[in-house]
Short mmCIF file of C-alpha atoms and ligand atoms in Angstrom, two decimals:
data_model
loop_
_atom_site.label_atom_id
_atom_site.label_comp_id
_atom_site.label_asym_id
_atom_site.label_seq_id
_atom_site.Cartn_x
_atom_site.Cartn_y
_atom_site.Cartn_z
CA UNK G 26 7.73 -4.99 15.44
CA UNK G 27 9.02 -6.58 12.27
CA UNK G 28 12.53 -6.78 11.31
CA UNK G 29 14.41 -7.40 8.33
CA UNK G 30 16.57 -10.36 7.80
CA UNK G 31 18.97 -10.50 5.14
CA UNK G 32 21.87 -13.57 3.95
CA UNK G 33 24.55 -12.00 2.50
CA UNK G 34 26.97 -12.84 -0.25
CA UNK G 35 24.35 -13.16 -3.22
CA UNK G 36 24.98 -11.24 -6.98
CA UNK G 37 21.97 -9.41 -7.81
CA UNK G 38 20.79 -9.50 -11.39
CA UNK G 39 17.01 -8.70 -12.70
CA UNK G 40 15.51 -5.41 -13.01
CA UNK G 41 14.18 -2.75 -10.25
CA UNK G 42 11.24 -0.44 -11.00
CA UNK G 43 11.65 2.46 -9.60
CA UNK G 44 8.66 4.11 -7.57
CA UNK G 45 7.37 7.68 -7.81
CA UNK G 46 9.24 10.31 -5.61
CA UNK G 47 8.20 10.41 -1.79
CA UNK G 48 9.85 13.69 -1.41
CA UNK G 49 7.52 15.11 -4.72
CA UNK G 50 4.73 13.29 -3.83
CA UNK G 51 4.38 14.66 0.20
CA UNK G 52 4.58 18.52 -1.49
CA UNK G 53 2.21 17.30 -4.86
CA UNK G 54 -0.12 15.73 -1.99
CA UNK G 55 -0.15 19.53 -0.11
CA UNK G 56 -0.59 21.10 -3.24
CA UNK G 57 -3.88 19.91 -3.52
CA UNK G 58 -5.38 22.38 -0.97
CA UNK G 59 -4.48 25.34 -3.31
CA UNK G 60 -7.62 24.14 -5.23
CA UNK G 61 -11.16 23.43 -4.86
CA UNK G 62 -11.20 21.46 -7.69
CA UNK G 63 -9.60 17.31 -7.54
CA UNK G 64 -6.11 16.77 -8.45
CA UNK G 65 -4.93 13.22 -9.60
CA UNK G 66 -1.61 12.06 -8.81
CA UNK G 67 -0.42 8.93 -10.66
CA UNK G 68 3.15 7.23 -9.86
CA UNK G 69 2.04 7.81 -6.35
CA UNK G 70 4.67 5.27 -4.26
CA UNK G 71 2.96 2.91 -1.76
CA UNK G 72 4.84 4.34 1.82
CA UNK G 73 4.05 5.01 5.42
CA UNK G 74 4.94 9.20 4.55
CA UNK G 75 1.98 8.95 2.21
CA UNK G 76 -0.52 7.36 4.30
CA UNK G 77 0.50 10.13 6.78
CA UNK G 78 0.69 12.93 4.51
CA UNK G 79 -3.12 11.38 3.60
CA UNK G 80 -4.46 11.23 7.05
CA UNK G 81 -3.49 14.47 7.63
CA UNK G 82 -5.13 16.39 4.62
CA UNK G 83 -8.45 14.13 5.55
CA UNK G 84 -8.33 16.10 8.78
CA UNK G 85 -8.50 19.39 7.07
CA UNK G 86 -11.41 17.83 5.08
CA UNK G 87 -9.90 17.13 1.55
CA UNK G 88 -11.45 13.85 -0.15
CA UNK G 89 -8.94 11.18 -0.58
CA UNK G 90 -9.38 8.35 -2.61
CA UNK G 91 -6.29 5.95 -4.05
CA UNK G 92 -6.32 3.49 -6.61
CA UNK G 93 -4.50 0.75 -6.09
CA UNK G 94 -2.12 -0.41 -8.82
CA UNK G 95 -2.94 -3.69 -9.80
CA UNK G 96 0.41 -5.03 -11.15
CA UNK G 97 4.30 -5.10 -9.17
CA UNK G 98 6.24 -2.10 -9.75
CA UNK G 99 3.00 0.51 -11.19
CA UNK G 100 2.46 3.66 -8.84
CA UNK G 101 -0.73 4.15 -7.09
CA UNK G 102 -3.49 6.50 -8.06
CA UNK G 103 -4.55 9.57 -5.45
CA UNK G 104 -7.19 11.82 -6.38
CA UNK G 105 -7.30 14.81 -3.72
CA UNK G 106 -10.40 16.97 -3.42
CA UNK G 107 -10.51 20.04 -1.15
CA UNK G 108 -13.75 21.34 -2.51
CA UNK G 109 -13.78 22.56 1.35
CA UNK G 110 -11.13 23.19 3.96
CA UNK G 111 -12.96 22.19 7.04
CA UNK G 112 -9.81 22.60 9.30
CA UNK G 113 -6.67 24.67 9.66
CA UNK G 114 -5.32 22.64 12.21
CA UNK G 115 -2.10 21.07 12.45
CA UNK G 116 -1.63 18.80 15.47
CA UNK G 117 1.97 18.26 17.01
CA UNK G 118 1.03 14.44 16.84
CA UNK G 119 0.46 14.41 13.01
CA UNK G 120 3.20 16.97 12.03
CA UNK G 121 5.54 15.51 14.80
CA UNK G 122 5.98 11.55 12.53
CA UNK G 123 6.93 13.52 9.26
CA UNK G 124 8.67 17.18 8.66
CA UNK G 125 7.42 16.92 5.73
CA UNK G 126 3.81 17.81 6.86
CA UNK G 127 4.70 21.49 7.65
CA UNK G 128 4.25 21.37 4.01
CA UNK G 129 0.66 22.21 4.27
CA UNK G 130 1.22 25.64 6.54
CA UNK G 131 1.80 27.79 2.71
CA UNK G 132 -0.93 26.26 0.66
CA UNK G 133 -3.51 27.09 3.66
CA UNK G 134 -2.46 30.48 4.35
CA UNK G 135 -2.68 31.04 0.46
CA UNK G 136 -6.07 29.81 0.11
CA UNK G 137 -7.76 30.31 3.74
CA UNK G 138 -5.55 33.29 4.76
CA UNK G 139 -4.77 31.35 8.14
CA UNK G 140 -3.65 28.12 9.46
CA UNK G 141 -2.63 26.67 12.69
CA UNK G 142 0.84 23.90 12.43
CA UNK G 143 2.69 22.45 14.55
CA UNK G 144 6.67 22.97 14.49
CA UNK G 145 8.35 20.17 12.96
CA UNK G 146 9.68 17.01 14.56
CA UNK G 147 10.94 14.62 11.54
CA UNK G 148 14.03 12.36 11.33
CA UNK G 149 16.39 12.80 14.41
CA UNK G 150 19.35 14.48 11.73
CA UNK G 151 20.12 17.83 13.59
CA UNK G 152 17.93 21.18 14.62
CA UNK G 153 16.35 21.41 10.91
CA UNK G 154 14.50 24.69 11.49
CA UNK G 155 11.97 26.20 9.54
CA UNK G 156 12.81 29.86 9.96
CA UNK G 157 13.80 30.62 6.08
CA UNK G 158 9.67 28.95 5.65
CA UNK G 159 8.40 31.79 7.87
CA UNK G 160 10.67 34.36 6.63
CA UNK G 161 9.24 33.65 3.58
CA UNK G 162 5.57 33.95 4.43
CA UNK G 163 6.14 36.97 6.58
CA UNK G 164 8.04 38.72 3.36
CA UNK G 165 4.76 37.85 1.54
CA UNK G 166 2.53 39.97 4.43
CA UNK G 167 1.74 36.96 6.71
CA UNK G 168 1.72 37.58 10.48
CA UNK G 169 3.68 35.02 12.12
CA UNK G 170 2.76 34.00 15.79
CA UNK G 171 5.20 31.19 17.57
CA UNK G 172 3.55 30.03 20.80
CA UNK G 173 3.68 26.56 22.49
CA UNK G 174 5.34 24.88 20.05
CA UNK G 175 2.73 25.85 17.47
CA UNK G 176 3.25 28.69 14.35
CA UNK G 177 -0.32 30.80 13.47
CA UNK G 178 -0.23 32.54 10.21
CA UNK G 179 -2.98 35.01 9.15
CA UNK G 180 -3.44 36.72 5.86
CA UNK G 181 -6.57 38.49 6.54
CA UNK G 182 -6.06 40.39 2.93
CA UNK G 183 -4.29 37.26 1.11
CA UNK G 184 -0.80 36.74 0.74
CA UNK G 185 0.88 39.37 -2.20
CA UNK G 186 4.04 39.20 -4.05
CA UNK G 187 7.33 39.73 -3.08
CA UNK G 188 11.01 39.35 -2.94
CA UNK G 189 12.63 36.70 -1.25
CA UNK G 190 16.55 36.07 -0.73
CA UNK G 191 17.38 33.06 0.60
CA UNK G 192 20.53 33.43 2.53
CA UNK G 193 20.83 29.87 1.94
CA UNK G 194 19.81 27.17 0.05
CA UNK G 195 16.61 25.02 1.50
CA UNK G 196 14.18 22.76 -0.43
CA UNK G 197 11.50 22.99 2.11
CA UNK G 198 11.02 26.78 1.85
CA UNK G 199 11.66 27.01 -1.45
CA UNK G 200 8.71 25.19 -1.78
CA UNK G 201 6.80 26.72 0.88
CA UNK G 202 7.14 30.61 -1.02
CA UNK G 203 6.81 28.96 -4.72
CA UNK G 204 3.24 27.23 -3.05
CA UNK G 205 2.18 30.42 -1.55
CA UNK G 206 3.20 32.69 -4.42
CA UNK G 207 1.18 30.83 -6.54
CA UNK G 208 -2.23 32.61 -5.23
CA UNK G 209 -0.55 35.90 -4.16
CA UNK G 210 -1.21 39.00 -5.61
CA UNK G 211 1.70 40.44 -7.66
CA UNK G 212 4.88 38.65 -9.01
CA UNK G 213 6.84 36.98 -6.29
CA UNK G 214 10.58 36.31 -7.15
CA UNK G 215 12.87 33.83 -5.24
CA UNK G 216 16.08 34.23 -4.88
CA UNK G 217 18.97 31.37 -4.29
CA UNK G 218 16.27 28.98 -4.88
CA UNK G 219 16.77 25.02 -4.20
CA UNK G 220 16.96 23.54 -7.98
CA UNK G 221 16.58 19.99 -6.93
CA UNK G 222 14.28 17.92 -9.41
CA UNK G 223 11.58 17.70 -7.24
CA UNK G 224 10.94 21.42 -6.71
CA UNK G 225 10.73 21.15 -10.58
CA UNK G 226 8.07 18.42 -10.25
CA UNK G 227 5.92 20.69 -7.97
CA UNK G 228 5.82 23.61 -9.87
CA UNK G 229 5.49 21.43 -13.27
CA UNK G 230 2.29 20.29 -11.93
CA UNK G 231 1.31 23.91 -10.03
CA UNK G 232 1.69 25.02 -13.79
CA UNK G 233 -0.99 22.48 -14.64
CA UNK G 234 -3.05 23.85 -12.13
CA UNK G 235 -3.16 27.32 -13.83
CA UNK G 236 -0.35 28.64 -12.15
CA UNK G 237 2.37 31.04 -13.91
CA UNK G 238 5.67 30.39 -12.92
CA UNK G 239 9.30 30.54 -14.79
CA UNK G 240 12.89 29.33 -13.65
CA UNK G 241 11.94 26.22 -12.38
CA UNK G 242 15.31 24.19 -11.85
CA UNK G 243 17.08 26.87 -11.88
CA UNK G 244 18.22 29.27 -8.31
CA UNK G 245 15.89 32.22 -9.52
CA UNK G 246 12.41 31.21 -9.82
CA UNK G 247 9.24 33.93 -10.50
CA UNK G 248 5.83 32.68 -9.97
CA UNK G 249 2.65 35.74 -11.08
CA UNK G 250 -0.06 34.94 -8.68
CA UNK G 251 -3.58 33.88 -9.98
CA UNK G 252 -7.04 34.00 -8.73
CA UNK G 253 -7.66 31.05 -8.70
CA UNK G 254 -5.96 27.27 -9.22
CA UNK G 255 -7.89 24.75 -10.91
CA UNK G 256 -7.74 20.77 -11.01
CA UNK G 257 -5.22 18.74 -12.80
CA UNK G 258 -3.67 15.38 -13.26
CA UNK G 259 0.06 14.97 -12.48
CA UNK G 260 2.25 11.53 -12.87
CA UNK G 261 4.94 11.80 -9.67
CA UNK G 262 8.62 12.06 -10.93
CA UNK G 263 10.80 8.93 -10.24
CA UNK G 264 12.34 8.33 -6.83
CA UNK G 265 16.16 9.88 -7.81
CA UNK G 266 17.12 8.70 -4.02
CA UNK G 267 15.39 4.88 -4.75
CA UNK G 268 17.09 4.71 -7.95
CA UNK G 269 20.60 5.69 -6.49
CA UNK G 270 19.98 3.27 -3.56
CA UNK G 271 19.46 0.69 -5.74
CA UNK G 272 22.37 1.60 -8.08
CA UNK G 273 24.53 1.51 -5.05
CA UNK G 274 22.88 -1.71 -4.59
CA UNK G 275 24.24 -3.42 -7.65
CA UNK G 276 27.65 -1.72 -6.92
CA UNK G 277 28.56 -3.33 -3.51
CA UNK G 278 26.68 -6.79 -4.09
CA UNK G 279 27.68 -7.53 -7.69
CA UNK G 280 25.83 -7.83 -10.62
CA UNK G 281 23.89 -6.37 -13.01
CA UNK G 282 20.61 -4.48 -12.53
CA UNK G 283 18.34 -2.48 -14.26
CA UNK G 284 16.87 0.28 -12.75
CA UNK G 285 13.49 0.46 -14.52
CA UNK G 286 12.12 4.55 -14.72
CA UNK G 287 15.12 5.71 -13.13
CA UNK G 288 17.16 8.96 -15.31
CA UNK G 289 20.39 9.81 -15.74
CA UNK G 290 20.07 13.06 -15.26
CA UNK G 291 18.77 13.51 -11.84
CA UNK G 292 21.30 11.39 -10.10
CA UNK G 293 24.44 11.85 -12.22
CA UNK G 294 26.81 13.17 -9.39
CA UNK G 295 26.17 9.62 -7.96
CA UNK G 296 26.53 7.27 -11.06
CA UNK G 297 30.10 9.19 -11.95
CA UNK G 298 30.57 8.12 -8.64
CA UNK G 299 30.23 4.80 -9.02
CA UNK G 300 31.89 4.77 -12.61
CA UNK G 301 35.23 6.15 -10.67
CA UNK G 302 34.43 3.22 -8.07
CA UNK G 303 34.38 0.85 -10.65
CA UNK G 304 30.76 0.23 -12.01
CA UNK G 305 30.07 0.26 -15.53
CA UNK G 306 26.82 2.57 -15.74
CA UNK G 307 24.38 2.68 -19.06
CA UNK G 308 21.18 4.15 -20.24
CA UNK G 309 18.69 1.83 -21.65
CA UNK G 310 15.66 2.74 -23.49
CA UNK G 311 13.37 2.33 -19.78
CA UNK G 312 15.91 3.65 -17.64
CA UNK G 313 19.42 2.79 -16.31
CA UNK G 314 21.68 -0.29 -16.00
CA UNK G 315 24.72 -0.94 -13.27
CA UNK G 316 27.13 -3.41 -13.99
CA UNK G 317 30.07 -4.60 -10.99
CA UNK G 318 31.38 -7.79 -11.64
CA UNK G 319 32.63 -9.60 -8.98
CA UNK G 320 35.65 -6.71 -8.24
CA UNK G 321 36.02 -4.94 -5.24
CA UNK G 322 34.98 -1.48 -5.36
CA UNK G 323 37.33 1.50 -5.56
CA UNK G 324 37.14 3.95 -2.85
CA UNK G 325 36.38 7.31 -3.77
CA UNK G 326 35.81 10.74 -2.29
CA UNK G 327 32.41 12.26 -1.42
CA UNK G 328 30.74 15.38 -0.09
CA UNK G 329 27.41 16.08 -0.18
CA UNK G 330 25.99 19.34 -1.67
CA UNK G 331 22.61 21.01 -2.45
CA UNK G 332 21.62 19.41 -6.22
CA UNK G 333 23.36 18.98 -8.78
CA UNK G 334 25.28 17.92 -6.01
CA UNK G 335 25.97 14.49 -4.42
CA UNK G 336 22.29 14.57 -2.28
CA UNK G 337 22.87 13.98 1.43
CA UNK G 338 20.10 11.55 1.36
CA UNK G 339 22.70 9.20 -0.22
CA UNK G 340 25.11 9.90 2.14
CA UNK G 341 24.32 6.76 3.99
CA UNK G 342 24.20 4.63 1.36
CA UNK G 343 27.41 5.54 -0.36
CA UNK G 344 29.12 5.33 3.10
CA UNK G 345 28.88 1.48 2.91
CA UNK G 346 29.82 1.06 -0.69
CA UNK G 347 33.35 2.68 0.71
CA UNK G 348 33.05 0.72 3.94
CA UNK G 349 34.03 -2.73 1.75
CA UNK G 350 35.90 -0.38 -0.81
CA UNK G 351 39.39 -0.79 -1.86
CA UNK G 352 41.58 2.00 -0.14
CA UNK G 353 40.29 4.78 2.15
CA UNK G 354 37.63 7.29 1.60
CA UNK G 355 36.89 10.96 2.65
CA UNK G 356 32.93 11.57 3.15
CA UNK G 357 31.71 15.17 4.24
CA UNK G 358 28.41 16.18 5.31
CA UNK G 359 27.53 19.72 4.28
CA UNK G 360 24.09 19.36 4.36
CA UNK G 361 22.87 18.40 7.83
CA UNK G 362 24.50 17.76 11.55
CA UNK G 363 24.50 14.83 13.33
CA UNK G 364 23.72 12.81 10.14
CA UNK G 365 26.24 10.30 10.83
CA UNK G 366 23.96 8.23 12.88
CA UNK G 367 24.57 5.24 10.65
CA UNK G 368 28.43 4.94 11.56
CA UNK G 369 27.96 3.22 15.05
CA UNK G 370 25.73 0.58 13.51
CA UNK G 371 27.99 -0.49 10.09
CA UNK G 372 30.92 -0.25 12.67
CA UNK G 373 29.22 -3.45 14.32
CA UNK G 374 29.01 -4.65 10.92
CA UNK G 375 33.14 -4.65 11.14
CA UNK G 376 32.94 -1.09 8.81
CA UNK G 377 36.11 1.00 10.26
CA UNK G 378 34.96 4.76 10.06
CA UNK G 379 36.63 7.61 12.17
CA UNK G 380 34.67 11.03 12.31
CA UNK G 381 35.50 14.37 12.51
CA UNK G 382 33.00 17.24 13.20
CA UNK G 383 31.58 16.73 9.72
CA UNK G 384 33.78 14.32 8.14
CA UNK G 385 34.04 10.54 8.25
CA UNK G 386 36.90 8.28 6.83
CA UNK G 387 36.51 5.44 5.93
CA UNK G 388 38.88 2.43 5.95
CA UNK G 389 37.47 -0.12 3.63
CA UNK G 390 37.67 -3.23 4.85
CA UNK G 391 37.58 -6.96 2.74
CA UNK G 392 34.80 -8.36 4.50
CA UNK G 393 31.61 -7.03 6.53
CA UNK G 394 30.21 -9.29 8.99
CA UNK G 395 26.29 -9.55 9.71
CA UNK G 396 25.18 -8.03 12.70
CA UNK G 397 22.04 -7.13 15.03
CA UNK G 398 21.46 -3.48 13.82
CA UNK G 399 19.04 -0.67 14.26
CA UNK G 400 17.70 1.64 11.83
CA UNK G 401 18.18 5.06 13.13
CA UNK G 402 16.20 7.02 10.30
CA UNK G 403 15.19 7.05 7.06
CA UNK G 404 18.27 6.74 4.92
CA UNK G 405 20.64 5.70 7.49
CA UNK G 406 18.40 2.47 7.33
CA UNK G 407 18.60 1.37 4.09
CA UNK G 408 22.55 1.42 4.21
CA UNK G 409 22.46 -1.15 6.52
CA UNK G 410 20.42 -3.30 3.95
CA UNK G 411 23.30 -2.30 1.80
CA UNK G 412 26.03 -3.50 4.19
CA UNK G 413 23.78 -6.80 5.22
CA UNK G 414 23.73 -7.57 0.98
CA UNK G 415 27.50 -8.29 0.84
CA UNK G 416 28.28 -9.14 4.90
CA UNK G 417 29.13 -12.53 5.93
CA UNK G 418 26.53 -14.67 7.47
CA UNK G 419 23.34 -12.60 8.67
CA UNK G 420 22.44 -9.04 9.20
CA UNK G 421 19.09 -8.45 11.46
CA UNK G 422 17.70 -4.73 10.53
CA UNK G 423 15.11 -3.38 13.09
CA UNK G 424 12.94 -0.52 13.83
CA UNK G 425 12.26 -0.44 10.50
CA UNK G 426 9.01 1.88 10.65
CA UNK G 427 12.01 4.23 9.43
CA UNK G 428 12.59 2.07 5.86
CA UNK G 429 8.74 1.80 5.60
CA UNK G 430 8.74 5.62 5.54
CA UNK G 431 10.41 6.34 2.40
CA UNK G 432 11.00 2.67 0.36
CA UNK G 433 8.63 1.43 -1.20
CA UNK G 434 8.55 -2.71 -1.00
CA UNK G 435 11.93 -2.78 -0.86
CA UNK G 436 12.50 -6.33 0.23
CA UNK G 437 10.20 -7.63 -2.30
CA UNK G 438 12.13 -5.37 -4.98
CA UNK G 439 15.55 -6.83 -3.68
CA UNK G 440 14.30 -10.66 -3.44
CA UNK G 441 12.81 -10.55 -6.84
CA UNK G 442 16.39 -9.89 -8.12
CA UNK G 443 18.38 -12.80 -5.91
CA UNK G 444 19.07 -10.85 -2.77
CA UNK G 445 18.36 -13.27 0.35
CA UNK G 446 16.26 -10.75 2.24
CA UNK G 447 12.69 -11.22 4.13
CA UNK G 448 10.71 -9.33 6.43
CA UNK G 449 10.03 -11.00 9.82
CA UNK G 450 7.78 -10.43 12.52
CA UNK G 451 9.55 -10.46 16.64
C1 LIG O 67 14.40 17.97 1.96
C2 LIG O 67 14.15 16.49 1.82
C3 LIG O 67 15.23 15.68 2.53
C4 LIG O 67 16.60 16.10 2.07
C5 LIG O 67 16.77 17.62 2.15
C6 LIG O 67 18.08 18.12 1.56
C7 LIG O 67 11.73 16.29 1.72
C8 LIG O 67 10.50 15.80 2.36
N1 LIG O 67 12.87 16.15 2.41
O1 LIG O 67 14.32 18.27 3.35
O2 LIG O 67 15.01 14.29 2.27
O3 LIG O 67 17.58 15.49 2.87
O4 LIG O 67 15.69 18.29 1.46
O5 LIG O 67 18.20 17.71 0.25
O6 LIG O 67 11.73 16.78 0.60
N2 LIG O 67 17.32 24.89 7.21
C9 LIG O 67 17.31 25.93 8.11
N3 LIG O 67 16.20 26.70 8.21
C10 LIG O 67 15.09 26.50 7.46
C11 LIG O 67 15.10 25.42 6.52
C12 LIG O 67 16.23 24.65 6.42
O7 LIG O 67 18.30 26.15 8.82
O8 LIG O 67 14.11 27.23 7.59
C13 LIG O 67 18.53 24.04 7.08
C14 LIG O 67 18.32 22.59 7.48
O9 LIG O 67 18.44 22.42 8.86
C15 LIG O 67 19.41 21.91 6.69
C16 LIG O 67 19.48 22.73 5.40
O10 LIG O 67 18.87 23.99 5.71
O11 LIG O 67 20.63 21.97 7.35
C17 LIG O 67 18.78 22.13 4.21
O12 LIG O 67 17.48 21.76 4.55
P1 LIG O 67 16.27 21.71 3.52
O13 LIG O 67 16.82 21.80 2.14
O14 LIG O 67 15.25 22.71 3.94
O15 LIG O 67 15.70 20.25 3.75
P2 LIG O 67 14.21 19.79 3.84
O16 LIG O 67 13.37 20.55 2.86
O17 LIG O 67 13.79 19.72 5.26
#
């Protein structure tokens, strides 16, 4: 298994292009069975979730083709066909690698009025359930069967409208009743939706697809269900959690980068962040620039939050920016348990962090040193890139299937703007 080796110490300067949104792209990828007609994604990013997210819709028969970009830093091209869903079936193996593949269970039952998935397995960051999904698709008239670790839904009659409270605030499911909604019959309204950017994208591009929905970024969204959903082409939204990484980047290892595609707007509870920790932060005309020069950053409070609030899936990240921060720093997890998995491993990096139930503080200290580390998941991962850019000496990375998941090249990205990073084969 490869690992990834990285010298710390160097400035980063150069620009970053950012890659289309994995967490838009997995749902834009499921959307595809709500048609029989293709839909073309563009901006697609070039990750092991995707290939997954691919295999598995082959299985249920869609036609998958991609389109290689030709040129560094341009998003693939994925044109999905499900002229005919050959398969309902969603096997604990395929669903088990990525959460994200429950995804599919609302676009089938809408358009095949049954479907067979597996219950989730995912990154190792607490229970993650999927009740509020099911709630949702019972509340629309599906019958829900659990058995074996497996969920059967059946619409014999379709899926119809309804009302849906969420008693609190999920992505997932919000995206699970917007999908179904879309070919229910009647209005469907949900309630204490998720308004993060990428439920936007979805339903941006279910709108292309002939479907009628309203309120889209904000926490009451109404979708009218249609007959039918048609084909469509659909460029992915910009990674927000990429772009942030790589801001975060340019904040603990010095420098000055420019974050090519990234906006403001989607991660601007971060980049005030980093202002107060000392960055200087800018729009340019293609995206977004961080500036730290040479000082030490500032430490600064964080707790994550459903958007617009400080996304848990930066959590990680941020955490080592305060582990080499001036002064001592409060960061809360609201968002998930057990998503601290990242502590042990910067703490063999020399990081001194103390947690509490949800809570970690964080002592910065002057120096990191490199380390043997493991990736534990997804995000957790790529802080330890982060620590191993400014640590003394050398930082070893492995198990990292998990960065492969969600970051697209990102040791070429960070080597073509002076960080001393390579992939290498054990
Ligand atoms: C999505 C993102 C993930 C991000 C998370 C929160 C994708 C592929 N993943 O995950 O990267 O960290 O949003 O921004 O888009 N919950 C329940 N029951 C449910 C559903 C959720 O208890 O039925 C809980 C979860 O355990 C968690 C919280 O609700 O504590 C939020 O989860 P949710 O917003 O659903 O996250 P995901 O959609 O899984």
């Amino acid at each position: 298994m490869d690992r990834i080796r990285i010298r710390g110490g160097n400035p980063l300067k150069g620009e970053i292009p950012i890659s289309g949104a994995k967490n838009a792209a997995l749902k834009l990828m499921a959307a595809s069975l709500l048609t029989a007609e293709p839909l073309t994604l563009t901006n697609v990013p070039r990750l092991a979730d995707v290939r997954a997210m691919a295999e598995l819709l082959v299985s249920f028969g869609v036609g998958v083709q991609v389109t290689m970009a030709a040129k560094f830093g341009e998003g693939d091209t994925m044109k999905l066909e499900a002229r005919e869903i050959t398969s309902v079936f969603a096997s604990y193996d395929m669903v088990r690698k990525m959460r994200a593949s429950f995804q599919v269970l609302a676009p089938l039952v809408a358009r095949q009025r049954q479907a067979k998935v597996s219950l989730p397995g995912g990154c190792a960051i607490g229970a993650r359930p999927v009740e509020l999904h099911l709630n949702a698709l019972e509340a629309m008239g599906a019958k829900i069967d659990l058995a074996e670790g497996y969920v059967t839904a059946t619409a014999p009659d379709g899926l119809k409208g309804a009302e849906i409270v969420f008693p609190f605030v999920s992505v997932g499911a919000t995206e699970t009743a917007m999908m179904a909604a879309t070919l229910a019959r009647g209005t469907t309204k949900i309630v204490n939706a998720a308004r993060e950017p990428e439920i936007s994208d979805l339903g941006n591009c279910l709108i292309a697809m002939g479907a009628e929905i309203w309120g889209l970024g904000s926490s009451e969204i109404t979708v009218v269900g249609v007959e039918k959903l048609h084909g469509a082409a659909h460029r992915v939204m910009a990674d927000r959690i990429e772009a942030g990484t790589y801001a975060i980047a340019a904040a603990i290892a010095g420098g000055e980068i420019e974050l090519v595609g990234a906006s403001h707007d989607t991660i601007a509870s971060l980049l005030s962040l980093l202002t107060k920790a000392g960055a200087e932060v800018s729009s340019t005309p293609r995206g977004l620039k961080i500036h730290m020069n040479g000082t030490r950053p500032k430490s600064v409070d964080v707790t994550t939050a459903p958007y617009p609030g400080f996304p848990t899936d930066l959590q990680a990240q941020i955490m080592a920016l305060m582990a080499v921060a001036d002064g001592t720093s409060v960061v809360k997890e609201k968002i998930f348990e057990n998503r601290f998995m990242h502590v042990p491993e910067l703490a063999r990096m020399g990081a001194q962090v103390r947690i509490d139930g949800d809570t970690a503080t964080v002592r910065g200290v002057e120096k990191l040193k490199g380390a043997q580390v493991m990736a534990t998941d997804l995000r957790a991962s790529v802080s330890l890139v982060l620590a191993g850019l400014v640590a003394d000496g050398e930082t070893n990375v492995g198990r990292i299937y998990h960065l492969d998941r969600g970051f697209d090249r990102l040791e070429e990205k960070l080597s073509r703007v002076g960080a001393d990073i390579a992939r290498v084969p054990e």
